XYZ file of C-alpha atoms in Angstrom:
709
model
C 385.835 -51.632 -19.031
C 386.760 -48.245 -17.636
C 385.023 -48.987 -14.292
C 386.878 -52.274 -13.801
C 390.101 -50.790 -14.898
C 390.617 -53.777 -17.163
C 389.646 -54.706 -20.619
C 387.524 -57.804 -21.328
C 386.161 -59.103 -24.521
C 382.355 -58.904 -24.879
C 380.638 -62.121 -25.949
C 379.505 -62.123 -29.446
C 375.815 -62.646 -30.417
C 376.620 -66.112 -31.652
C 378.004 -67.165 -28.272
C 374.946 -65.780 -26.456
C 372.635 -67.800 -28.666
C 374.594 -71.016 -28.083
C 374.442 -70.570 -24.322
C 370.679 -69.959 -24.435
C 370.039 -73.086 -26.475
C 372.191 -75.157 -24.101
C 370.174 -73.898 -21.099
C 366.867 -74.778 -22.788
C 368.110 -78.272 -23.541
C 369.037 -78.870 -19.915
C 365.678 -77.559 -18.684
C 363.815 -79.819 -21.092
C 365.815 -82.825 -19.932
C 365.034 -82.113 -16.260
C 361.354 -81.544 -17.085
C 361.058 -84.913 -18.847
C 362.640 -86.683 -15.903
C 360.260 -84.918 -13.472
C 357.172 -85.804 -15.552
C 358.245 -89.421 -15.699
C 358.593 -89.559 -11.897
C 355.219 -87.814 -11.436
C 353.452 -90.317 -13.684
C 354.933 -93.212 -11.725
C 353.756 -91.646 -8.454
C 350.229 -91.118 -9.803
C 350.104 -94.687 -11.025
C 351.241 -95.988 -7.643
C 348.656 -93.752 -5.956
C 345.840 -95.110 -8.113
C 346.906 -98.706 -7.500
C 347.082 -98.136 -3.747
C 343.658 -96.499 -3.783
C 342.183 -99.410 -5.706
C 343.783 -101.873 -3.303
C 342.321 -100.060 -0.261
C 338.881 -99.896 -1.897
C 339.081 -103.591 -2.780
C 339.908 -104.481 0.821
C 337.000 -102.378 2.050
C 334.595 -104.002 -0.421
C 335.716 -107.449 0.669
C 335.036 -106.447 4.256
C 331.584 -105.199 3.317
C 330.766 -108.394 1.458
C 331.596 -110.531 4.504
C 328.843 -110.296 7.173
C 331.209 -111.709 9.769
C 333.474 -108.652 9.648
C 333.087 -106.850 12.970
C 335.385 -104.006 14.017
C 334.484 -104.334 17.704
C 331.749 -105.855 19.848
C 331.073 -105.792 23.597
C 328.523 -104.875 26.258
C 327.727 -101.174 26.664
C 325.244 -99.332 28.831
C 322.932 -97.053 26.833
C 320.899 -94.249 28.396
C 317.239 -94.173 27.431
C 314.928 -91.236 26.902
C 313.931 -91.325 30.571
C 317.555 -91.254 31.841
C 317.599 -94.924 32.809
C 320.509 -97.120 31.706
C 320.107 -100.405 29.818
C 322.916 -102.915 29.226
C 322.949 -103.998 25.570
C 325.295 -105.852 23.207
C 326.832 -103.554 20.578
C 328.485 -104.814 17.370
C 330.385 -102.237 15.305
C 330.707 -102.775 11.548
C 331.936 -100.440 8.796
C 329.278 -97.749 8.574
C 326.802 -99.171 11.106
C 326.459 -99.929 14.820
C 324.162 -102.897 15.513
C 322.511 -103.147 18.951
C 321.220 -106.434 20.358
C 319.853 -107.652 23.689
C 322.239 -110.650 23.757
C 325.502 -111.596 22.005
C 323.619 -114.262 20.007
C 322.204 -111.483 17.756
C 318.779 -113.131 17.792
C 317.140 -110.194 19.563
C 317.910 -107.141 17.431
C 317.118 -103.792 19.071
C 318.190 -101.253 16.460
C 320.758 -100.125 13.881
C 322.592 -96.778 13.964
C 323.724 -95.384 10.612
C 327.139 -93.843 11.262
C 327.074 -91.877 7.997
C 324.790 -89.389 9.756
C 326.626 -89.303 13.099
C 329.267 -87.286 14.872
C 331.253 -88.627 17.820
C 331.891 -86.724 21.020
C 333.312 -87.463 24.452
C 330.840 -86.770 27.242
C 331.706 -85.888 30.858
C 330.007 -87.946 33.538
C 329.858 -87.948 37.317
C 329.438 -91.719 37.449
C 332.014 -94.462 37.054
C 333.123 -95.562 33.628
C 333.592 -93.601 30.415
C 330.814 -91.894 28.452
C 330.664 -90.923 24.806
C 327.892 -89.743 22.561
C 326.825 -90.378 18.958
C 324.533 -87.678 17.587
C 323.272 -86.027 14.435
C 324.429 -82.379 14.191
C 321.047 -81.308 12.765
C 318.961 -83.289 15.296
C 317.776 -85.773 12.660
C 317.186 -89.476 13.279
C 320.271 -91.694 13.420
C 318.284 -94.963 13.293
C 317.783 -97.277 10.345
C 314.229 -98.197 9.422
C 314.973 -101.941 9.348
C 317.319 -104.460 10.921
C 320.397 -106.072 9.333
C 318.286 -108.990 8.135
C 315.243 -106.932 7.187
C 313.553 -106.948 10.604
C 310.716 -104.468 10.927
C 310.319 -104.495 14.712
C 313.114 -104.578 17.280
C 313.134 -106.202 20.700
C 311.526 -104.377 23.607
C 313.816 -102.158 25.699
C 313.510 -98.874 27.494
C 312.606 -96.083 24.996
C 315.739 -94.775 23.243
C 316.239 -91.266 21.775
C 315.983 -90.778 18.031
C 318.693 -88.224 17.270
C 321.471 -89.272 19.670
C 322.675 -92.050 21.942
C 324.811 -91.833 25.082
C 326.994 -94.860 25.822
C 328.842 -95.853 28.987
C 331.828 -98.205 28.919
C 333.033 -100.046 32.034
C 336.383 -98.209 32.150
C 338.200 -95.336 30.479
C 340.447 -97.690 28.529
C 337.417 -99.538 27.143
C 335.770 -96.237 26.273
C 338.866 -94.995 24.426
C 339.001 -98.222 22.439
C 335.354 -97.772 21.469
C 335.972 -94.184 20.355
C 338.962 -95.239 18.230
C 336.904 -98.006 16.667
C 333.986 -95.652 16.029
C 336.280 -93.147 14.329
C 337.433 -95.925 12.017
C 333.823 -96.915 11.303
C 332.852 -93.270 10.767
C 335.621 -92.862 8.203
C 334.393 -96.028 6.477
C 330.818 -94.798 6.356
C 331.443 -92.264 3.552
C 333.131 -94.957 1.455
C 330.230 -97.229 2.296
C 327.818 -94.778 0.698
C 329.951 -94.380 -2.418
C 329.558 -98.101 -3.130
C 325.819 -97.675 -3.611
C 325.980 -96.589 -7.243
C 328.423 -99.328 -8.188
C 326.264 -101.880 -6.400
C 323.182 -100.760 -8.328
C 325.099 -101.172 -11.581
C 326.213 -104.667 -10.599
C 329.901 -103.826 -10.181
C 330.025 -105.081 -6.593
C 328.697 -108.452 -5.518
C 327.618 -108.153 -1.892
C 325.974 -110.502 0.535
C 322.331 -110.064 1.463
C 323.184 -108.435 4.777
C 325.740 -106.032 3.284
C 323.457 -105.018 0.427
C 320.634 -104.460 2.896
C 322.858 -102.181 4.994
C 323.815 -100.284 1.820
C 320.114 -99.879 1.053
C 319.523 -98.516 4.553
C 322.329 -96.015 4.107
C 320.803 -94.783 0.859
C 317.330 -94.611 2.374
C 318.584 -92.748 5.408
C 320.348 -90.160 3.248
C 317.125 -89.573 1.324
C 315.205 -88.992 4.548
C 317.848 -86.698 6.006
C 318.096 -84.545 2.885
C 314.332 -84.001 2.779
C 313.528 -81.816 -0.219
C 317.193 -81.250 -1.072
C 317.561 -84.306 -3.299
C 320.925 -85.287 -4.739
C 321.586 -87.427 -7.736
C 324.242 -89.575 -6.073
C 325.035 -90.616 -2.508
C 328.481 -89.005 -2.863
C 329.148 -85.291 -3.284
C 327.828 -83.818 -6.497
C 330.360 -81.077 -7.098
C 333.652 -79.616 -5.982
C 332.142 -77.021 -3.636
C 330.332 -79.699 -1.644
C 333.518 -81.741 -1.411
C 335.402 -78.695 -0.153
C 332.682 -77.966 2.404
C 332.868 -81.549 3.594
C 336.671 -81.323 3.829
C 336.362 -78.126 5.879
C 333.925 -79.848 8.242
C 336.260 -82.812 8.671
C 339.234 -80.477 9.237
C 337.354 -78.664 11.982
C 336.263 -81.907 13.574
C 339.737 -83.403 13.489
C 341.712 -80.480 14.873
C 341.753 -82.112 18.296
C 343.067 -85.525 17.428
C 340.080 -86.365 15.239
C 337.552 -85.919 18.093
C 335.072 -83.274 18.955
C 335.011 -82.115 22.557
C 332.116 -80.960 24.664
C 332.267 -79.352 28.081
C 328.979 -80.793 29.272
C 325.578 -81.526 27.833
C 324.019 -82.512 31.114
C 321.504 -79.688 31.029
C 320.715 -79.757 27.357
C 317.282 -80.830 26.226
C 318.523 -83.962 24.464
C 316.283 -86.227 26.520
C 313.272 -85.683 24.265
C 312.250 -88.519 22.012
C 309.571 -88.596 19.351
C 308.725 -92.159 20.371
C 306.431 -93.171 23.223
C 307.209 -91.425 26.513
C 306.864 -94.425 28.826
C 307.164 -94.701 32.595
C 310.670 -95.581 33.768
C 310.604 -98.837 35.741
C 313.409 -100.347 37.822
C 313.713 -103.863 39.171
C 312.432 -104.300 42.718
C 315.394 -104.503 45.073
C 314.046 -106.288 48.149
C 311.244 -108.761 48.691
C 310.012 -110.702 51.716
C 308.928 -114.292 51.202
C 308.197 -116.846 53.926
C 308.798 -120.573 53.720
C 306.067 -123.130 53.086
C 304.180 -124.663 55.992
C 302.352 -123.588 59.137
C 305.392 -122.104 60.900
C 305.379 -118.997 58.712
C 301.650 -118.403 59.370
C 301.882 -118.229 63.177
C 302.256 -114.989 65.148
C 303.543 -114.800 68.715
C 302.131 -111.662 70.377
C 304.330 -109.837 72.879
C 302.995 -108.794 76.299
C 303.037 -105.147 75.225
C 300.874 -105.835 72.171
C 298.464 -108.113 74.065
C 297.201 -105.048 75.930
C 296.481 -103.327 72.606
C 294.562 -106.393 71.392
C 292.436 -106.542 74.560
C 291.658 -102.841 74.219
C 290.610 -103.450 70.624
C 288.467 -106.488 71.470
C 286.452 -104.483 74.010
C 285.112 -102.421 71.051
C 284.036 -105.473 69.008
C 280.989 -107.699 68.983
C 280.610 -111.097 67.274
C 279.551 -110.697 63.630
C 280.742 -107.076 63.485
C 282.291 -105.694 60.273
C 285.878 -104.567 60.907
C 286.213 -102.263 57.890
C 285.723 -99.153 60.061
C 287.902 -100.349 62.961
C 291.387 -98.833 63.303
C 293.829 -101.737 63.738
C 297.140 -101.479 65.640
C 300.230 -101.077 63.463
C 302.119 -104.113 64.830
C 299.898 -106.471 62.807
C 300.345 -104.505 59.574
C 302.344 -105.761 56.627
C 304.366 -102.755 55.353
C 302.653 -102.446 51.967
C 299.249 -101.556 50.579
C 296.505 -104.039 49.715
C 296.762 -102.795 46.100
C 300.375 -103.944 46.120
C 299.475 -107.320 47.630
C 296.976 -108.060 44.855
C 299.878 -108.043 42.371
C 301.373 -111.225 43.943
C 299.384 -113.305 41.452
C 301.390 -112.179 38.415
C 304.984 -113.198 39.175
C 304.262 -116.222 36.978
C 302.270 -114.412 34.282
C 304.375 -116.278 31.723
C 302.142 -119.293 32.477
C 299.264 -117.319 30.968
C 301.416 -116.616 27.901
C 301.771 -120.382 27.533
C 298.065 -120.981 28.188
C 297.087 -118.828 25.199
C 299.101 -121.157 22.933
C 297.454 -124.373 24.160
C 295.473 -126.033 21.382
C 292.728 -127.682 23.483
C 290.248 -126.079 25.841
C 291.189 -128.588 28.553
C 294.877 -127.733 28.118
C 294.109 -124.033 28.515
C 292.052 -124.316 31.699
C 294.668 -126.639 33.211
C 297.329 -124.034 32.508
C 295.092 -121.280 33.920
C 294.671 -123.364 37.085
C 298.466 -123.764 37.309
C 298.851 -119.971 37.092
C 296.120 -119.447 39.719
C 297.935 -121.675 42.214
C 301.210 -119.796 41.600
C 299.830 -116.708 43.325
C 299.524 -118.098 46.853
C 302.969 -119.299 47.961
C 304.308 -115.739 48.367
C 303.306 -114.752 51.904
C 304.725 -112.574 54.671
C 306.368 -113.975 57.779
C 303.836 -114.197 60.562
C 300.268 -112.917 60.731
C 300.225 -109.632 58.859
C 297.563 -107.480 57.213
C 298.342 -104.952 54.445
C 297.338 -101.294 54.683
C 293.756 -100.368 53.874
C 294.167 -98.229 50.723
C 293.249 -94.550 50.826
C 290.451 -93.422 48.486
C 292.065 -92.513 45.153
C 295.268 -94.399 45.952
C 296.904 -96.094 42.947
C 299.613 -98.676 42.394
C 301.412 -99.778 39.207
C 304.143 -102.237 38.336
C 305.102 -104.602 35.529
C 306.933 -107.851 34.730
C 309.228 -108.299 31.725
C 308.910 -111.604 29.817
C 312.367 -112.518 28.450
C 311.024 -115.473 26.456
C 308.523 -113.449 24.421
C 310.025 -109.939 24.664
C 306.760 -108.687 26.113
C 305.633 -107.016 29.321
C 302.716 -107.594 31.696
C 301.407 -104.344 33.224
C 299.430 -104.095 36.473
C 297.314 -101.036 37.386
C 295.195 -100.785 40.557
C 293.145 -98.027 42.180
C 291.053 -97.690 45.327
C 287.718 -96.640 43.828
C 285.617 -96.646 47.020
C 286.341 -96.306 50.725
C 282.973 -97.231 52.282
C 282.600 -99.981 51.211
C 286.333 -100.545 50.506
C 286.601 -101.579 46.820
C 289.882 -102.073 44.967
C 289.794 -102.231 41.153
C 292.662 -103.649 39.095
C 293.632 -104.257 35.480
C 296.392 -106.491 34.072
C 297.349 -106.535 30.405
C 299.864 -108.120 28.046
C 298.505 -107.565 24.538
C 301.528 -109.042 22.783
C 301.128 -112.377 24.593
C 297.341 -112.169 24.194
C 295.740 -111.873 27.645
C 294.225 -109.316 30.006
C 292.622 -109.479 33.464
C 290.181 -107.026 35.000
C 288.250 -107.115 38.240
C 287.431 -105.538 41.576
C 287.595 -106.773 45.169
C 285.324 -105.744 48.044
C 287.240 -106.477 51.249
C 285.038 -107.508 54.185
C 286.152 -108.514 57.681
C 284.031 -110.382 60.223
C 284.788 -110.920 63.926
C 283.644 -114.212 65.545
C 285.077 -113.997 69.066
C 288.276 -116.053 69.010
C 288.659 -115.729 65.214
C 288.032 -113.357 62.346
C 287.759 -113.737 58.572
C 288.818 -111.426 55.738
C 286.494 -112.071 52.799
C 287.513 -110.990 49.290
C 284.176 -110.526 47.571
C 284.571 -110.022 43.843
C 285.530 -111.600 40.542
C 288.466 -111.439 38.172
C 287.853 -111.829 34.452
C 290.708 -113.368 32.480
C 290.389 -112.770 28.726
C 292.386 -114.506 25.980
C 292.328 -111.797 23.311
C 292.911 -113.869 20.172
C 290.431 -116.588 21.218
C 287.768 -114.335 22.784
C 287.589 -116.672 25.792
C 286.734 -115.260 29.213
C 287.464 -117.091 32.467
C 285.614 -115.868 35.570
C 287.651 -116.434 38.748
C 286.765 -116.074 42.441
C 289.005 -115.811 45.539
C 289.294 -117.695 48.871
C 288.943 -115.971 52.244
C 291.626 -115.538 54.928
C 290.840 -116.933 58.377
C 292.684 -115.929 61.568
C 292.118 -117.905 64.767
C 293.555 -117.904 68.276
C 292.923 -114.238 69.008
C 291.704 -114.661 72.611
C 293.366 -117.982 73.445
C 295.666 -120.360 71.659
C 298.200 -119.489 68.956
C 297.315 -116.855 66.397
C 297.319 -118.643 63.016
C 296.363 -117.513 59.526
C 294.849 -119.897 56.934
C 292.989 -119.781 53.630
C 289.528 -121.321 53.297
C 286.474 -121.586 51.088
C 285.541 -122.804 47.615
C 286.654 -120.982 44.468
C 285.751 -121.497 40.805
C 287.322 -120.876 37.406
C 284.718 -120.992 34.647
C 284.736 -120.369 30.880
C 281.259 -120.133 29.385
C 282.464 -120.384 25.771
C 284.383 -123.666 26.140
C 282.173 -125.075 28.972
C 285.323 -125.657 31.043
C 284.912 -125.486 34.805
C 287.393 -125.898 37.672
C 286.447 -126.026 41.351
C 288.934 -125.768 44.219
C 288.413 -126.038 47.969
C 290.870 -124.459 50.409
C 290.568 -126.503 53.612
C 291.037 -125.167 57.115
C 293.079 -127.247 59.540
C 290.798 -129.603 61.523
C 290.826 -129.474 65.328
C 292.774 -132.736 65.676
C 294.746 -132.393 62.456
C 298.511 -132.751 62.238
C 301.099 -130.726 60.286
C 300.175 -132.483 57.004
C 296.599 -131.190 57.243
C 297.684 -127.534 57.025
C 297.050 -125.598 53.795
C 295.348 -128.537 52.080
C 293.567 -128.097 48.776
C 291.409 -130.311 46.551
C 289.477 -129.789 43.368
C 288.011 -131.017 40.112
C 288.161 -130.051 36.429
C 285.137 -130.483 34.170
C 284.593 -129.994 30.442
C 280.836 -129.824 30.052
C 279.422 -132.546 32.298
C 282.496 -134.788 32.026
C 284.961 -134.981 34.920
C 288.437 -135.003 33.369
C 290.750 -134.592 36.374
C 290.975 -134.191 40.134
C 293.435 -132.033 42.055
C 294.892 -132.355 45.561
C 297.902 -131.159 47.541
C 298.946 -128.060 49.492
C 298.457 -124.564 48.087
C 301.849 -123.329 49.340
C 303.821 -126.366 48.110
C 303.171 -129.284 45.734
C 299.830 -129.861 43.988
C 299.064 -133.035 41.986
C 296.588 -133.648 39.168
C 295.037 -137.052 38.435
C 293.916 -137.575 34.831
C 290.704 -139.638 34.728
C 291.076 -140.857 31.149
C 294.659 -142.085 31.370
C 294.755 -142.771 35.100
C 298.119 -140.989 35.355
C 299.187 -138.593 38.094
C 301.547 -135.660 37.547
C 302.647 -132.517 39.350
C 300.431 -129.589 38.434
C 302.342 -127.012 40.467
C 305.346 -127.041 42.786
C 307.048 -123.789 43.903
C 310.483 -125.398 44.212
C 313.594 -123.257 44.806
C 314.329 -123.360 41.070
C 310.818 -122.139 40.237
C 311.064 -119.346 42.800
C 314.440 -118.166 41.543
C 313.394 -118.222 37.877
C 310.092 -116.391 38.244
C 309.556 -113.037 36.564
C 311.217 -110.017 38.157
C 308.834 -107.272 39.178
C 309.588 -103.768 37.920
C 308.428 -100.798 40.001
C 308.516 -97.005 39.783
C 311.035 -95.136 41.917
C 309.447 -93.386 44.906
C 310.684 -89.957 43.807
C 308.996 -90.447 40.413
C 305.648 -91.604 41.826
C 302.540 -89.496 42.063
C 301.291 -88.077 45.342
C 298.654 -90.815 45.747
C 300.735 -93.808 44.641
C 300.957 -96.478 47.331
C 304.661 -96.597 48.131
C 305.042 -92.821 48.273
C 301.767 -92.346 50.151
C 302.655 -94.843 52.908
C 306.432 -94.321 52.944
C 306.579 -92.760 56.423
C 304.402 -95.495 57.951
C 306.498 -98.164 56.260
C 309.728 -96.559 57.470
C 308.473 -96.532 61.068
C 307.341 -100.182 60.905
C 310.686 -101.255 59.465
C 312.408 -99.369 62.307
C 310.092 -101.146 64.804
C 308.856 -97.757 66.028
C 305.178 -98.518 66.624
C 304.425 -95.118 68.147
C 305.708 -93.208 65.116
C 303.968 -95.674 62.784
C 300.653 -95.072 64.563
C 301.122 -91.293 64.351
C 301.953 -91.361 60.631
C 299.015 -93.668 59.953
C 296.700 -91.329 61.876
C 297.861 -88.375 59.734
C 296.815 -90.186 56.541
C 293.498 -91.361 57.947
C 292.658 -87.917 59.317
C 293.472 -86.293 55.958
C 291.101 -88.749 54.299
C 288.312 -87.910 56.759
C 288.848 -84.187 56.236
C 288.713 -84.607 52.449
C 285.473 -86.615 52.780
C 283.903 -83.828 54.866
C 284.897 -81.216 52.306
C 283.522 -83.324 49.447
C 280.178 -83.714 51.180
C 277.558 -85.494 49.084
C 279.529 -85.080 45.867
C 280.417 -88.553 44.536
C 284.055 -89.542 44.153
C 285.150 -90.043 40.523
C 288.086 -92.455 40.145
C 290.804 -91.449 37.690
C 291.525 -94.825 36.032
C 288.325 -96.882 36.442
C 284.612 -96.357 35.931
C 281.587 -98.327 37.124
C 279.239 -100.037 34.704
C 275.719 -98.705 35.494
C 274.127 -102.068 34.558
C 276.440 -104.695 36.072
C 277.967 -102.377 38.754
C 281.380 -103.836 37.883
C 284.431 -101.587 37.729
C 286.194 -101.374 34.357
C 289.508 -99.847 33.307
C 288.899 -96.606 31.400
C 291.593 -97.314 28.793
C 290.591 -100.912 28.111
C 292.012 -102.332 24.869
C 290.982 -105.906 24.048
C 292.138 -105.971 20.428
C 294.382 -108.908 19.525
C 298.021 -108.019 18.888
C 298.744 -107.181 15.240
C 302.399 -107.912 14.449
C 302.193 -105.845 11.275
C 301.076 -102.700 13.053
C 301.811 -102.913 16.797
C 305.337 -102.019 17.894
C 305.395 -101.994 21.693
C 303.040 -101.743 24.650
C 303.915 -99.201 27.318
C 302.445 -97.369 30.298
C 302.423 -93.672 31.186
C 300.675 -92.117 34.197
C 298.580 -95.232 34.735
C 297.450 -95.415 31.101
C 298.462 -98.601 29.251
C 298.932 -97.842 25.544
C 300.262 -99.448 22.370
C 302.688 -97.663 20.072
C 301.737 -98.466 16.476
C 303.866 -98.000 13.383
C 301.102 -97.577 10.779
C 299.780 -94.303 12.116
C 299.576 -91.442 9.641
C 299.117 -87.801 10.437
C 297.253 -85.186 8.442
C 296.619 -81.667 9.768
C 297.320 -82.787 13.335
C 294.867 -85.690 13.187
C 296.154 -89.251 13.493
C 294.552 -92.453 12.276
C 295.613 -95.948 11.306
C 294.840 -98.316 8.435
C 292.786 -100.567 10.699
C 290.646 -97.680 11.916
C 290.071 -96.516 8.361
C 289.110 -99.987 7.161
C 286.715 -100.433 10.078
C 285.069 -97.079 9.396
C 284.877 -97.513 5.609
C 281.239 -98.568 5.628
C 280.348 -95.816 8.075
C 282.001 -93.190 5.860
C 280.038 -94.342 2.814
C 276.796 -94.221 4.766
C 277.628 -90.781 6.157
C 278.452 -89.402 2.705
C 275.255 -90.845 1.233
C 273.175 -89.303 4.002
C 274.872 -85.937 3.477
C 273.995 -86.122 -0.216
C 270.336 -86.779 0.549
C 270.144 -83.990 3.116
C 271.894 -81.334 1.024
C 270.775 -82.442 -2.472
C 274.370 -82.038 -3.685
C 276.355 -84.400 -5.913
C 278.339 -87.135 -4.215
C 281.602 -85.767 -5.599
C 281.145 -82.365 -3.964
C 280.194 -83.807 -0.589
C 283.070 -86.283 -0.693
C 285.652 -83.581 -1.402
C 284.361 -81.421 1.440
C 284.359 -84.416 3.788
C 287.965 -85.307 2.981
């Protein structure tokens, strides 16, 4: 009161108490109102959460729910791109060969994935799905329980790189994937409720849930968790921290470049990367495409060559001028018979022996209509030269592989092996090429046999080849024809087919060119006759019914629908593979530079002579084939004639000339691998071995058995 200079009455203790009670009452009133509002908000939050979960469950229960689907290019383990149909669902990305979803390739479990944008020098937009700990991102089964996916190029196990057609498409895919990734954690949390019967899902949805659970178990390894969700608060906080870090940049991780990272490795089969052949020369049917008009410049070369020859002389050691060369190796030319290998796939399925040999004959005729324009001869292969290619079968999701090697130079022998285990056939054989000069004509004789084997039926068909005849060398028009009698014989079924390739008679007209006739027997009974032209239509006359039908006709539709040949890029070929070995000669021939072609050809031939001198008397050992000491026939070193087992065999592939089968039932113990089939086959041998060990060592069976295992 003295400081203020005025006097004021001090509140009494009773007044202070009244004020305090009034303040408490107001605070309690405000607190009750706040609690009431908070409870309403929590209730609304729970209802909204339940509604969102219910909508998600309804989406999971409906197999038709797809977030996004379109074509995407996917890079394989060998850096080649494959165009596949991708369907994005909550928690999973399904990959198919076609939009019909009949040919399932694989399923990616998004619960294990992170999404990242990936720089690329090519057109389009790239992004990458990967597992941060380099674990597998693939499901073990398909959406409908499939065990084996359709055949594609090998794909990595712990990541996938996608390419969209444009940046806008790629951004849409990344937005959709982020949505699916956010759904994947909720997808896993439904597993427990589904096991307890709280959620009624469709068969496909429940199967996907099962895959998610199974994948989590595999990824965790020995760190098992009781539930698919997070088990405690610390794990939830760690997961929230991870998500916060990942979403700092608009919900996406960024990566400067992973071009040089070692993410190309795949635990699956490391197969050769094949690409579809870009160009192909094919002449029209008839005599016009088999006639060669020699220029005045080249006539002098022919006369110089003829002065060195005598009638009946073998031409295998004669150096031929390059203007008559077809710009590919003889090993390559032998593969012309397999552009219609799908006919053999059909032949395996024929119920009757007559139906099978008729289909084999149809396939045999399909190998002749592809011919070069004019009179051309392929390169004589260099000793040790190899060639490989393959044909994809879209109808059966299989692949026919072709491997050939020049196993001898004098005499010139070419060995080859063709295999499609999934469709159930293989072909092996060798050809000794002989050439004879007769004055105004010469003949190229293909001495050898091909053995066609139907794996599941254990039927072998022995096939021979016609010879090529060139006439008009000294006078007249140079013309190439096929001649001689060939046979197709199966000892097991007693089926026999005989064909005769007829040369054009002296007074014959255009219709008498490329004629063919033949017969089909089963035992001693003649069942059908064949006639027509080997480069066009061939008819078959059934003896029992008296009907006539077309056996083979390479119409434009047939030519356009035949199998596409897949080859290895030149830069990825070995030093002695045909296309790489002869590339400089081929380039000169295509440029019509005969002088350079002759020089490049001389370099190869001289290198072969020098290598032969250095080898001396030491025999040449082929890399892919070996000769049977009894029959003298050449056999593929990695021959596999086992029938295809759908329960064990996954895919057939080729690497470095070795055709192999990737099997899913292999187990590994201490670095050793074996399969159930091998173990079952060796069961009797193991028992015998253990018994013999017991007799030799005088020890109990139990002790020996434990040591053996």
